[in-house]
Amino acid sequence: MYVSDSIQINEKGHLTIGNADTVELAKAYGTPLIAYDKDKIRENCKKFVSSLNEFYGNGRVLYAGKAFSCKEICRLVMEEGLGLDIVSGGELYTALSVGFPMEKAVFHGNNKTDKEITEALHCKVGRFVIDNIEELHTLNKFAKKYNVKQGVLLRIKPGIDAHTHDFVKTGQIDSKFGFALETGEALEAVRECLSFENIELCGIHCHIGSQIFDFGPFKLAVEVMLSFMGKIRDTFGITLKELNLGGGFGIKYSESDSPEDFSEYMKAISETLRKKAAQIDYPLPFVYIEPGRAIVGAECVTLYTVGSVKTIPDIRTYVSIDGGMGDNPRYILYQSKYEVVCANKASLPRTRIVTIAGRCCESGDLIQEHTRLQEVEAGDIVAVLSTGAYNYSMASNYNRYPRPAVLAISGGTAKVIIKRETYENIIENDI
Ligand code: LLP
């Protein structure tokens, strides 16, 4: 009925996630509360790995931790044999804290600090994705100091418009990420890279955007990137062995979203890779893909308690909840779509059109506008679906609200994986 297989309705008419009753979860752990279906996340990991193996064979799936990072997810990803896309010292530290095999980690970021570069070198991160020339110089300096030769990929802007929200379009020239192809900047970066003693250029990387359904831009990216690898071979006489295609696979947030099965994507990409490689007589590269949203996004709900229902005649009805932009800034940032359900009345039809309002001191603090919901009243539990990616990871303490607790449900049983923040947490760094 709703957007994900993780979400069902039980005999009491309550919404469930991973077979756990969300109303009971809200009672036991309080709200706002984030609950992940861990078994489904594991299934998604397996699906990505098996599709890559089946249709291509030579590559690695890296989970993009920016979608949601914590110790438990790092452990899970590690158990499933995926690598990690990390983008900060904090994500690196989280992965290290659970003994993640760092040779399977790829370190992104458009402005890595000296401290982060040193930390990543010390823990022997597998690859750096180089964003700019300054980074190359700094990395070479530190790699020399620590007497290592660091494997890198260069981040390329392939100039592809992925037809997605402006804020998540990163493949075009006007992007802060990477080296542009069209201007010759990327080829110059390769030349420069090859001149450094303590850096080994292993391949190239691109990421064309996020929440993309259409295979077209992905296939085009493969062609553009492989052509560039051919150009590098022709110009410098070297055959790069690795191609990182980034993430961006769309998920279902609302009924109007219709993502293809991921295996279809892998099939299409593999065909394009083979065809293009044959055309330019290039050996098939080792391919990385970096799904974040597609692994965790749809397998999660955020639960809130309704505090008030305020109808402004002829205008709208505000349903105020005990969370908001602090735990989910995606509506205020991108006007992102979500399905909203009254968890304790989930089997009833959604007959009202309402606006879900957060409780921050900010008129724009909304979770969804003009959305369908059951008849709700104060005390009801409202569930916002598909909140697993870029929600908790983008959460803040605006207005000094503590961040929610996060649960992982497995076999129908819940476990706290991130504790609810306390007021003490809020002031712990204040002096
Ligand atoms: N690789 C790179 C280099 C990336 O920059 C990203 C996402 C990914 C992989 C993972 O992309 P995914 O498979 O999750 O789409 N905050 C925005 C999304 C920002 C995406 C940033 N980069 C949102 O809430 O929609």
PDB file of C-alpha atoms and ligand atoms in Angstrom, residues 64 66-67 85 108 155 167-168 170 177 205-207 209-211 246-249 253 290-294 330 334 336 389-390 394, ligand 1:
ATOM      1  CA  ALA A  64      27.998   6.360   0.486  1.00  0.00           C
ATOM      2  CA  LYS A  66      26.905  10.659   3.769  1.00  0.00           C
ATOM      3  CA  ALA A  67      23.371   9.256   3.350  1.00  0.00           C
ATOM      4  CA  ASP A  85      32.576   6.253   0.366  1.00  0.00           C
ATOM      5  CA  HIS A 108      35.992  12.139  -1.152  1.00  0.00           C
ATOM      6  CA  ARG A 155      37.104  13.733  -9.812  1.00  0.00           C
ATOM      7  CA  PHE A 167      21.051  21.526  -5.556  1.00  0.00           C
ATOM      8  CA  VAL A 168      21.977  17.948  -6.280  1.00  0.00           C
ATOM      9  CA  THR A 170      27.007  18.071  -9.703  1.00  0.00           C
ATOM     10  CA  PHE A 177      33.355  19.507  -7.381  1.00  0.00           C
ATOM     11  CA  HIS A 205      35.602   9.378 -10.813  1.00  0.00           C
ATOM     12  CA  CYS A 206      32.351  11.177 -11.498  1.00  0.00           C
ATOM     13  CA  HIS A 207      29.062  11.605  -9.695  1.00  0.00           C
ATOM     14  CA  GLY A 209      23.690  13.847  -9.200  1.00  0.00           C
ATOM     15  CA  SER A 210      21.193  12.216  -6.896  1.00  0.00           C
ATOM     16  CA  GLN A 211      17.667  10.756  -6.989  1.00  0.00           C
ATOM     17  CA  GLY A 246      29.427   7.563  -8.156  1.00  0.00           C
ATOM     18  CA  GLY A 247      25.905   7.076  -6.828  1.00  0.00           C
ATOM     19  CA  GLY A 248      22.583   8.745  -7.483  1.00  0.00           C
ATOM     20  CA  PHE A 249      20.055   5.923  -7.923  1.00  0.00           C
ATOM     21  CA  TYR A 253       9.404   8.732  -1.889  1.00  0.00           C
ATOM     22  CA  GLU A 290      28.552   4.484  -4.686  1.00  0.00           C
ATOM     23  CA  PRO A 291      24.896   4.102  -3.713  1.00  0.00           C
ATOM     24  CA  GLY A 292      23.812   5.879  -0.555  1.00  0.00           C
ATOM     25  CA  ARG A 293      20.121   6.730  -0.772  1.00  0.00           C
ATOM     26  CA  ALA A 294      19.216   3.499  -2.571  1.00  0.00           C
ATOM     27  CA  ARG A 330      14.949  18.113   3.199  1.00  0.00           C
ATOM     28  CA  TYR A 334      14.547  20.965  -1.567  1.00  0.00           C
ATOM     29  CA  SER A 336      11.260  17.025  -1.106  1.00  0.00           C
ATOM     30  CA  ALA A 389      18.829   9.019   3.580  1.00  0.00           C
ATOM     31  CA  TYR A 390      20.086  12.541   4.243  1.00  0.00           C
ATOM     32  CA  MET A 394      21.751  16.306   7.879  1.00  0.00           C
TER      33      MET A 394
HETATM   34  N1  LLP B   1      29.152   9.574  -4.410  1.00  0.00           N
HETATM   35  C1  LLP B   1      29.374  10.893  -4.353  1.00  0.00           C
HETATM   36  C2  LLP B   1      30.656  11.431  -4.766  1.00  0.00           C
HETATM   37  C3  LLP B   1      28.376  11.752  -3.869  1.00  0.00           C
HETATM   38  O1  LLP B   1      28.600  13.056  -3.824  1.00  0.00           O
HETATM   39  C4  LLP B   1      27.139  11.203  -3.441  1.00  0.00           C
HETATM   40  C5  LLP B   1      26.095  12.070  -2.921  1.00  0.00           C
HETATM   41  C6  LLP B   1      26.966   9.817  -3.513  1.00  0.00           C
HETATM   42  C7  LLP B   1      27.983   9.033  -4.022  1.00  0.00           C
HETATM   43  C8  LLP B   1      25.707   9.138  -3.073  1.00  0.00           C
HETATM   44  O2  LLP B   1      24.606   9.539  -3.797  1.00  0.00           O
HETATM   45  P1  LLP B   1      23.190   8.803  -3.611  1.00  0.00           P
HETATM   46  O3  LLP B   1      23.322   7.385  -4.136  1.00  0.00           O
HETATM   47  O4  LLP B   1      22.871   8.795  -2.169  1.00  0.00           O
HETATM   48  O5  LLP B   1      22.256   9.629  -4.395  1.00  0.00           O
HETATM   49  N2  LLP B   1      21.425  15.974   0.534  1.00  0.00           N
HETATM   50  C9  LLP B   1      20.847  15.630  -0.765  1.00  0.00           C
HETATM   51  C10 LLP B   1      21.686  14.625  -1.500  1.00  0.00           C
HETATM   52  C11 LLP B   1      23.124  15.043  -1.658  1.00  0.00           C
HETATM   53  C12 LLP B   1      23.927  14.000  -2.358  1.00  0.00           C
HETATM   54  C13 LLP B   1      25.373  14.244  -2.139  1.00  0.00           C
HETATM   55  N3  LLP B   1      26.232  13.326  -2.774  1.00  0.00           N
HETATM   56  C14 LLP B   1      19.435  15.120  -0.535  1.00  0.00           C
HETATM   57  O6  LLP B   1      18.989  15.099   0.601  1.00  0.00           O
HETATM   58  O7  LLP B   1      18.752  14.759  -1.484  1.00  0.00           O
END
